[in-house]
Amino acid sequence: MSNKIVSSIPNSEKIDRIVQAILQTPTPENSQPWKIVVRENVLEVFHSYERAKLATFPDDLSVLGIGMIAETIELAGSTEGLEARFTFLLEERSDEHPWLRAELNTVDNLSPAPLAQALFLRHSDRRYYAGGSVDDPVFQEVRQEAAAIQGANLYFTEKYPDEYLQLLKNADQIALKWPEFCEDMTRWVRFTDKEIEKTRDGMSWRSFLRKNPNWLYYLRSRLWWLATRLGWFPPSLQKLESYIFDDSSEPSPSSYDDGAGIGCITTLSASVEDLVASGRLVLRLWLLLNLRGYGFQPITNLPAIIYPQRLGTFNLPNSLNDLVANGYETLQQVFGFSEPELPIFCFRTGRAMGEYPAIARTLRRTDHVCYR
Ligand SMILES: Cc1cc2nc3c(=O)[nH]c(=O)nc-3n(C[C@H](O)[C@H](O)[C@H](O)COP(=O)(O)O)c2cc1C
């Protein structure tokens, strides 16, 4: 039975709270490639190609992002008694036209969705985890979430075969050795509090620390700051990095044993419907796990390479191609998905190590919201 629409113009504070929730939606490297236009009860979401430019993933990753935004609007709307009607405008993907239109109407009988409680709690947690197991009851809920969404699947591994760890490291190598990818990856790291406050986007260097900040880690962040500004990642720097910081989260660590496991979300195809479904699933799992005290860190280096490689849209320089030869097959073996599924989003998860430090939290811009 559908809900009855009782009024078409909800009050502006309700809409505003939904906009705040949209701003909190995660984006790759906190690049926030969206502009939100509010006209009474209609929200339009525009894309900014320049902010989203990712060398390996044309804009399918942004379509996944639209799925996350749609899910956010639906969840946040449920707490305001507002039902969303979506129009996805994803055929001609340009910055001039909106990618998503949501019309929000007041309905009776709408109960707040439980996951909405986590919209402002959710965050990326790159610290060590305090254990956890995919046999914990929360993973029962996680699997139910995945089963309820058509177009995307979820797989877990608790084991990290050497081929897989090697593939992760090779993906790091590609990211560091291919200038376009490297630029995408390092463009959004913010190294000083002043820079963070000024831009209100990107990621604080502190969020990459698996341990408490100390002088060694600060030194590391400065080294990386210098390297990214100069675009200079010689093997000697990478060796130094792994020698001093062998437990750091970047480049990939040699073990993930601190948590419950690694999840892999696959999309059944590169169609708009399946990508949107995948985005919805990513967000729902992230919210659910955070709500149950589990940390969540996307690890998308590998899907960022394997997805376009599989679609034949990845123009990887030949010299780097060998590093990920058989990458799809390796992921298939590790996670157990089958053709033609495409891995689009991987994450590590485990019991969070206490409260997430406020200082490591990412900020959001507000200058890309426009009320008409
Ligand atoms: C599609 C996507 C891919 C991401 N990939 C990574 C990743 O590979 N490694 C990582 O540490 N964080 C990754 N993130 C997390 C973002 O950096 C993070 O969501 C953003 O900085 C905002 O911070 P928050 O999640 O704490 O709100 C990814 C996020 C999204 C949405």
Short mmCIF file of C-alpha atoms and ligand atoms in Angstrom, two decimals:
data_model
loop_
_atom_site.label_atom_id
_atom_site.label_comp_id
_atom_site.label_asym_id
_atom_site.label_seq_id
_atom_site.Cartn_x
_atom_site.Cartn_y
_atom_site.Cartn_z
CA MET A 1 0.00 0.00 0.00
CA SER A 2 1.52 3.35 -0.96
CA ASN A 3 1.63 6.27 1.44
CA LYS A 4 -0.84 9.07 1.03
CA ILE A 5 0.57 12.45 0.00
CA VAL A 6 -0.91 15.04 2.36
CA SER A 7 0.89 18.19 1.26
CA SER A 8 3.32 18.94 -1.52
CA ILE A 9 5.31 21.80 0.05
CA PRO A 10 7.27 20.61 3.08
CA ASN A 11 8.79 23.27 5.32
CA SER A 12 12.23 24.52 4.45
CA GLU A 13 13.94 23.33 7.66
CA LYS A 14 13.08 19.76 6.75
CA ILE A 15 14.55 20.20 3.28
CA ASP A 16 17.58 21.84 4.81
CA ARG A 17 18.26 18.87 7.10
CA ILE A 18 18.10 16.59 4.06
CA VAL A 19 20.59 18.83 2.26
CA GLN A 20 22.92 18.61 5.28
CA ALA A 21 22.68 14.82 5.09
CA ILE A 22 23.53 14.90 1.37
CA LEU A 23 26.63 16.94 2.15
CA GLN A 24 27.77 14.20 4.53
CA THR A 25 27.53 11.53 1.83
CA PRO A 26 31.01 10.14 1.22
CA THR A 27 32.80 10.98 -2.03
CA PRO A 28 36.11 9.66 -3.33
CA GLU A 29 38.83 11.50 -1.38
CA ASN A 30 36.18 13.90 -0.12
CA SER A 31 36.27 15.66 -3.47
CA GLN A 32 32.57 16.58 -3.15
CA PRO A 33 31.94 16.72 -6.88
CA TRP A 34 28.31 17.83 -6.51
CA LYS A 35 26.30 20.99 -6.66
CA ILE A 36 22.87 20.96 -5.07
CA VAL A 37 20.11 23.24 -6.26
CA VAL A 38 17.03 23.53 -4.04
CA ARG A 39 13.77 24.82 -5.46
CA GLU A 40 10.95 24.51 -2.91
CA ASN A 41 10.46 20.74 -2.53
CA VAL A 42 12.68 19.78 -5.47
CA LEU A 43 16.37 18.98 -5.13
CA GLU A 44 18.58 18.80 -8.18
CA VAL A 45 22.06 17.32 -8.02
CA PHE A 46 24.60 18.51 -10.58
CA HIS A 47 27.99 16.98 -11.22
CA SER A 48 31.32 18.77 -11.41
CA TYR A 49 33.58 16.86 -13.76
CA GLU A 50 36.63 18.86 -12.78
CA ARG A 51 36.34 17.90 -9.11
CA ALA A 52 35.52 14.28 -9.93
CA LYS A 53 38.15 13.62 -12.55
CA LEU A 54 39.60 10.21 -11.83
CA ALA A 55 42.05 8.87 -14.34
CA THR A 56 40.88 5.28 -14.23
CA PHE A 57 37.14 5.51 -13.76
CA PRO A 58 35.51 7.73 -16.37
CA ASP A 59 32.37 8.77 -14.54
CA ASP A 60 30.82 5.48 -13.55
CA LEU A 61 32.12 6.15 -10.06
CA SER A 62 30.04 9.32 -9.98
CA VAL A 63 26.97 7.33 -11.02
CA LEU A 64 27.70 5.08 -8.03
CA GLY A 65 27.85 8.32 -6.02
CA ILE A 66 24.40 9.31 -7.28
CA GLY A 67 23.16 5.99 -5.90
CA MET A 68 24.59 6.92 -2.50
CA ILE A 69 22.96 10.34 -2.67
CA ALA A 70 19.58 8.88 -3.62
CA GLU A 71 19.83 6.49 -0.68
CA THR A 72 20.73 9.38 1.62
CA ILE A 73 17.76 11.44 0.45
CA GLU A 74 15.43 8.51 0.99
CA LEU A 75 16.75 7.79 4.49
CA ALA A 76 16.94 11.43 5.61
CA GLY A 77 13.51 12.04 4.08
CA SER A 78 12.03 9.19 6.12
CA THR A 79 12.94 10.96 9.37
CA GLU A 80 11.19 14.12 8.12
CA GLY A 81 8.05 12.33 6.94
CA LEU A 82 9.00 13.12 3.35
CA GLU A 83 8.88 10.65 0.53
CA ALA A 84 11.26 11.11 -2.40
CA ARG A 85 10.38 10.61 -6.03
CA PHE A 86 13.51 10.30 -8.12
CA THR A 87 14.28 11.05 -11.73
CA PHE A 88 17.72 9.81 -12.75
CA LEU A 89 19.06 11.82 -15.67
CA LEU A 90 22.17 9.83 -16.43
CA GLU A 91 22.17 9.29 -20.16
CA GLU A 92 23.85 12.52 -21.16
CA ARG A 93 26.32 13.10 -18.35
CA SER A 94 27.41 16.71 -18.47
CA ASP A 95 27.92 19.41 -15.87
CA GLU A 96 25.16 21.54 -17.40
CA HIS A 97 22.26 19.22 -16.65
CA PRO A 98 21.26 17.73 -13.31
CA TRP A 99 22.06 14.04 -12.82
CA LEU A 100 19.37 13.50 -10.24
CA ARG A 101 16.09 15.21 -9.44
CA ALA A 102 14.27 14.40 -6.21
CA GLU A 103 10.81 15.65 -5.46
CA LEU A 104 9.97 15.49 -1.77
CA ASN A 105 6.41 15.25 -0.59
CA THR A 106 4.91 15.01 2.86
CA VAL A 107 3.18 11.69 3.39
CA ASP A 108 1.47 10.16 6.36
CA ASN A 109 2.46 6.75 7.78
CA LEU A 110 6.14 7.10 6.95
CA SER A 111 8.32 5.75 9.74
CA PRO A 112 11.95 6.81 10.14
CA ALA A 113 14.31 4.27 8.58
CA PRO A 114 16.64 2.86 11.29
CA LEU A 115 19.76 3.43 9.17
CA ALA A 116 19.00 7.16 9.04
CA GLN A 117 20.38 7.42 12.61
CA ALA A 118 23.84 6.81 11.22
CA LEU A 119 23.85 9.46 8.47
CA PHE A 120 25.86 11.91 10.59
CA LEU A 121 27.86 9.23 12.44
CA ARG A 122 29.23 7.51 9.37
CA HIS A 123 32.89 8.04 8.55
CA SER A 124 35.92 6.36 7.03
CA ASP A 125 38.01 4.71 9.71
CA ARG A 126 41.56 3.93 8.61
CA ARG A 127 42.87 2.97 12.05
CA TYR A 128 43.68 -0.49 13.34
CA TYR A 129 40.57 -2.42 14.25
CA ALA A 130 39.93 -4.28 17.49
CA GLY A 131 39.14 -7.62 15.85
CA GLY A 132 35.69 -8.70 14.78
CA SER A 133 34.52 -11.59 12.68
CA VAL A 134 32.23 -12.06 9.72
CA ASP A 135 30.40 -14.57 11.94
CA ASP A 136 29.24 -11.72 14.20
CA PRO A 137 25.46 -11.13 14.11
CA VAL A 138 25.87 -7.80 12.32
CA PHE A 139 27.04 -9.66 9.21
CA GLN A 140 23.74 -11.48 9.14
CA GLU A 141 22.11 -8.06 8.76
CA VAL A 142 24.77 -7.05 6.25
CA ARG A 143 23.95 -10.07 4.10
CA GLN A 144 20.23 -9.33 4.33
CA GLU A 145 20.88 -5.79 3.12
CA ALA A 146 22.83 -7.12 0.16
CA ALA A 147 20.19 -9.70 -0.69
CA ALA A 148 17.50 -7.00 -0.76
CA ILE A 149 19.24 -4.98 -3.46
CA GLN A 150 19.08 -6.10 -7.08
CA GLY A 151 21.94 -5.27 -9.41
CA ALA A 152 24.79 -5.53 -6.88
CA ASN A 153 26.32 -8.36 -4.88
CA LEU A 154 28.49 -8.59 -1.80
CA TYR A 155 31.35 -10.98 -1.03
CA PHE A 156 33.69 -11.28 1.95
CA THR A 157 37.09 -12.71 2.54
CA GLU A 158 38.79 -13.25 5.88
CA LYS A 159 41.87 -14.71 4.26
CA TYR A 160 44.46 -12.77 2.37
CA PRO A 161 46.33 -15.02 -0.02
CA ASP A 162 49.73 -13.77 -1.12
CA GLU A 163 48.54 -13.19 -4.70
CA TYR A 164 45.90 -10.84 -3.37
CA LEU A 165 48.26 -8.86 -1.13
CA GLN A 166 50.70 -8.67 -4.00
CA LEU A 167 47.95 -7.39 -6.30
CA LEU A 168 47.10 -4.67 -3.78
CA LYS A 169 50.71 -3.61 -3.69
CA ASN A 170 50.88 -3.65 -7.47
CA ALA A 171 47.83 -1.40 -7.58
CA ASP A 172 49.70 1.00 -5.29
CA GLN A 173 52.63 0.87 -7.68
CA ILE A 174 50.38 1.79 -10.59
CA ALA A 175 48.89 4.62 -8.57
CA LEU A 176 52.34 5.98 -7.82
CA LYS A 177 53.92 5.39 -11.21
CA TRP A 178 51.19 6.62 -13.50
CA PRO A 179 51.21 10.41 -13.21
CA GLU A 180 47.49 10.93 -13.94
CA PHE A 181 46.44 8.39 -11.34
CA CYS A 182 48.97 9.68 -8.86
CA GLU A 183 47.73 13.22 -9.30
CA ASP A 184 44.13 12.12 -8.72
CA MET A 185 45.15 10.24 -5.63
CA THR A 186 47.27 12.87 -3.97
CA ARG A 187 45.36 15.95 -5.04
CA TRP A 188 42.98 15.82 -2.11
CA VAL A 189 45.29 15.06 0.79
CA ARG A 190 45.35 18.05 3.14
CA PHE A 191 48.52 18.40 5.15
CA THR A 192 47.90 21.36 7.42
CA ASP A 193 44.99 22.44 9.57
CA LYS A 194 44.96 25.76 7.75
CA GLU A 195 44.56 24.02 4.41
CA ILE A 196 41.76 21.84 5.81
CA GLU A 197 39.88 24.80 7.23
CA LYS A 198 40.30 26.82 4.06
CA THR A 199 39.20 24.20 1.54
CA ARG A 200 36.77 22.15 3.67
CA ASP A 201 37.32 19.26 1.25
CA GLY A 202 39.88 16.48 0.83
CA MET A 203 41.25 14.34 3.65
CA SER A 204 43.27 15.32 6.65
CA TRP A 205 46.68 13.63 6.73
CA ARG A 206 45.72 12.62 10.27
CA SER A 207 43.00 10.32 8.98
CA PHE A 208 45.71 8.11 7.46
CA LEU A 209 47.39 7.40 10.76
CA ARG A 210 46.82 3.95 12.11
CA LYS A 211 48.56 4.95 15.34
CA ASN A 212 48.32 8.12 17.39
CA PRO A 213 50.16 11.00 15.80
CA ASN A 214 53.76 11.30 16.92
CA TRP A 215 56.79 13.03 15.49
CA LEU A 216 57.64 10.10 13.22
CA TYR A 217 54.22 10.17 11.65
CA TYR A 218 54.29 13.91 11.36
CA LEU A 219 57.62 13.60 9.57
CA ARG A 220 56.03 11.04 7.28
CA SER A 221 53.18 13.37 6.45
CA ARG A 222 55.65 16.16 5.60
CA LEU A 223 57.62 13.79 3.39
CA TRP A 224 54.47 12.88 1.53
CA TRP A 225 53.48 16.51 1.33
CA LEU A 226 56.79 17.28 -0.36
CA ALA A 227 56.53 14.26 -2.65
CA THR A 228 52.99 15.12 -3.77
CA ARG A 229 53.83 18.76 -4.38
CA LEU A 230 56.84 17.76 -6.47
CA GLY A 231 55.11 14.78 -8.07
CA TRP A 232 58.14 12.77 -7.02
CA PHE A 233 57.76 9.16 -5.85
CA PRO A 234 61.10 7.45 -6.49
CA PRO A 235 61.54 3.81 -5.41
CA SER A 236 63.89 4.99 -2.65
CA LEU A 237 61.07 7.01 -1.07
CA GLN A 238 58.70 4.07 -1.29
CA LYS A 239 61.32 1.82 0.29
CA LEU A 240 61.93 4.32 3.06
CA GLU A 241 58.20 4.54 3.60
CA SER A 242 57.76 0.80 3.98
CA TYR A 243 60.94 0.50 6.06
CA ILE A 244 59.92 3.07 8.65
CA PHE A 245 56.17 2.70 8.44
CA ASP A 246 55.63 -0.95 7.72
CA ASP A 247 52.30 -0.91 9.56
CA SER A 248 50.95 2.18 7.85
CA SER A 249 47.78 1.99 5.81
CA GLU A 250 49.25 3.60 2.74
CA PRO A 251 50.63 2.06 0.64
CA SER A 252 48.70 -1.10 1.42
CA PRO A 253 49.82 -2.92 4.56
CA SER A 254 51.06 -6.47 4.36
CA SER A 255 48.23 -7.77 6.52
CA TYR A 256 44.62 -7.01 7.34
CA ASP A 257 44.38 -9.37 10.28
CA ASP A 258 43.27 -6.67 12.71
CA GLY A 259 39.68 -6.68 11.47
CA ALA A 260 36.85 -8.96 10.44
CA GLY A 261 37.70 -9.11 6.76
CA ILE A 262 37.47 -7.38 3.43
CA GLY A 263 34.22 -6.93 1.55
CA CYS A 264 33.88 -6.63 -2.19
CA ILE A 265 30.80 -5.17 -3.84
CA THR A 266 30.27 -6.13 -7.44
CA THR A 267 27.94 -4.52 -9.91
CA LEU A 268 26.15 -6.91 -12.25
CA SER A 269 26.87 -4.60 -15.18
CA ALA A 270 28.00 -1.08 -16.01
CA SER A 271 24.39 -0.01 -16.58
CA VAL A 272 23.10 3.06 -14.79
CA GLU A 273 20.56 0.96 -12.85
CA ASP A 274 23.18 -1.46 -11.55
CA LEU A 275 25.67 1.29 -10.69
CA VAL A 276 23.00 3.21 -8.77
CA ALA A 277 22.02 0.00 -6.97
CA SER A 278 25.68 -0.58 -6.08
CA GLY A 279 25.95 2.93 -4.64
CA ARG A 280 22.86 2.37 -2.53
CA LEU A 281 24.30 -0.87 -1.21
CA VAL A 282 27.67 0.72 -0.40
CA LEU A 283 26.02 3.43 1.66
CA ARG A 284 23.61 1.12 3.48
CA LEU A 285 26.39 -1.26 4.51
CA TRP A 286 28.61 1.60 5.62
CA LEU A 287 25.81 3.06 7.78
CA LEU A 288 24.85 -0.30 9.21
CA LEU A 289 28.39 -1.28 10.16
CA ASN A 290 29.12 2.11 11.74
CA LEU A 291 25.84 1.94 13.64
CA ARG A 292 26.90 -1.42 15.10
CA GLY A 293 30.32 -0.13 16.17
CA TYR A 294 32.22 -1.48 13.19
CA GLY A 295 34.80 0.65 11.42
CA PHE A 296 34.69 0.88 7.63
CA GLN A 297 37.47 1.86 5.26
CA PRO A 298 37.02 1.76 1.50
CA ILE A 299 40.02 0.27 -0.28
CA THR A 300 39.24 1.04 -3.86
CA ASN A 301 42.64 1.07 -5.53
CA LEU A 302 42.08 -2.37 -6.99
CA PRO A 303 38.50 -1.98 -8.24
CA ALA A 304 39.55 1.39 -9.70
CA ILE A 305 41.94 -0.53 -11.93
CA ILE A 306 40.19 -3.85 -12.49
CA TYR A 307 36.76 -2.38 -13.30
CA PRO A 308 37.87 -0.26 -16.29
CA GLN A 309 40.41 -2.89 -17.32
CA ARG A 310 37.62 -5.44 -17.59
CA LEU A 311 35.42 -3.03 -19.55
CA GLY A 312 38.30 -2.29 -21.90
CA THR A 313 38.15 1.43 -21.12
CA PHE A 314 41.44 1.61 -19.24
CA ASN A 315 44.32 3.01 -21.24
CA LEU A 316 47.00 1.86 -18.85
CA PRO A 317 50.51 2.43 -20.17
CA ASN A 318 51.91 -0.93 -21.37
CA SER A 319 54.76 -0.82 -18.90
CA LEU A 320 52.25 -1.02 -16.03
CA ASN A 321 49.83 -3.49 -17.54
CA ASP A 322 51.77 -6.55 -16.36
CA LEU A 323 51.33 -5.49 -12.76
CA VAL A 324 47.63 -6.28 -12.91
CA ALA A 325 47.52 -9.03 -15.51
CA ASN A 326 44.99 -11.61 -14.25
CA GLY A 327 43.79 -9.11 -11.65
CA TYR A 328 40.13 -9.91 -12.37
CA GLU A 329 40.74 -13.64 -12.04
CA THR A 330 42.65 -13.15 -8.77
CA LEU A 331 39.80 -11.13 -7.28
CA GLN A 332 37.35 -13.74 -8.52
CA GLN A 333 39.29 -16.45 -6.70
CA VAL A 334 39.59 -14.44 -3.50
CA PHE A 335 35.98 -13.27 -3.31
CA GLY A 336 34.16 -15.94 -5.30
CA PHE A 337 32.15 -13.79 -7.70
CA SER A 338 31.46 -14.90 -11.24
CA GLU A 339 31.47 -13.36 -14.71
CA PRO A 340 30.21 -10.87 -15.80
CA GLU A 341 30.12 -9.22 -12.36
CA LEU A 342 32.46 -6.26 -12.01
CA PRO A 343 34.19 -5.46 -8.71
CA ILE A 344 33.42 -1.81 -8.02
CA PHE A 345 34.03 -1.16 -4.33
CA CYS A 346 36.15 -2.95 -1.71
CA PHE A 347 36.36 -2.13 1.99
CA ARG A 348 37.97 -3.41 5.13
CA THR A 349 35.90 -3.62 8.26
CA GLY A 350 36.37 -4.59 11.88
CA ARG A 351 35.39 -3.57 15.38
CA ALA A 352 36.26 0.12 15.72
CA MET A 353 39.00 1.07 18.17
CA GLY A 354 36.95 3.38 20.38
CA GLU A 355 35.61 6.72 19.34
CA TYR A 356 36.87 8.23 16.11
CA PRO A 357 38.99 11.34 16.87
CA ALA A 358 37.13 14.52 15.95
CA ILE A 359 40.37 16.01 14.63
CA ALA A 360 40.60 13.34 11.90
CA ARG A 361 37.06 13.91 10.65
CA THR A 362 36.57 15.35 7.19
CA LEU A 363 34.85 18.70 6.71
CA ARG A 364 32.32 19.70 4.08
CA ARG A 365 31.94 22.76 1.88
CA THR A 366 28.58 24.52 1.85
CA ASP A 367 29.22 26.94 -1.02
CA HIS A 368 27.93 24.44 -3.58
CA VAL A 369 24.36 24.49 -2.30
CA CYS A 370 22.12 26.95 -4.04
CA TYR A 371 18.59 27.92 -2.93
CA ARG A 372 16.41 29.29 -5.73
C1 LIG B 1 33.77 5.66 -4.08
C2 LIG B 1 34.69 5.90 -2.91
C3 LIG B 1 35.97 5.38 -2.93
C4 LIG B 1 36.83 5.57 -1.82
N1 LIG B 1 38.09 5.00 -1.83
C5 LIG B 1 38.88 5.10 -0.72
C6 LIG B 1 40.13 4.40 -0.65
O1 LIG B 1 40.54 3.70 -1.58
N2 LIG B 1 40.87 4.51 0.48
C7 LIG B 1 40.45 5.25 1.55
O2 LIG B 1 41.16 5.29 2.55
N3 LIG B 1 39.26 5.92 1.50
C8 LIG B 1 38.47 5.87 0.41
N4 LIG B 1 37.24 6.49 0.37
C9 LIG B 1 36.80 7.26 1.53
C10 LIG B 1 36.78 8.76 1.25
O3 LIG B 1 38.10 9.26 1.25
C11 LIG B 1 35.94 9.41 2.34
O4 LIG B 1 34.63 8.96 2.22
C12 LIG B 1 35.95 10.92 2.26
O5 LIG B 1 37.25 11.39 2.52
C13 LIG B 1 34.98 11.54 3.26
O6 LIG B 1 35.30 11.14 4.57
P1 LIG B 1 34.27 10.37 5.49
O7 LIG B 1 33.92 9.07 4.82
O8 LIG B 1 35.00 10.15 6.79
O9 LIG B 1 33.05 11.23 5.64
C14 LIG B 1 36.38 6.32 -0.71
C15 LIG B 1 35.08 6.85 -0.72
C16 LIG B 1 34.24 6.64 -1.80
C17 LIG B 1 32.85 7.23 -1.77
#
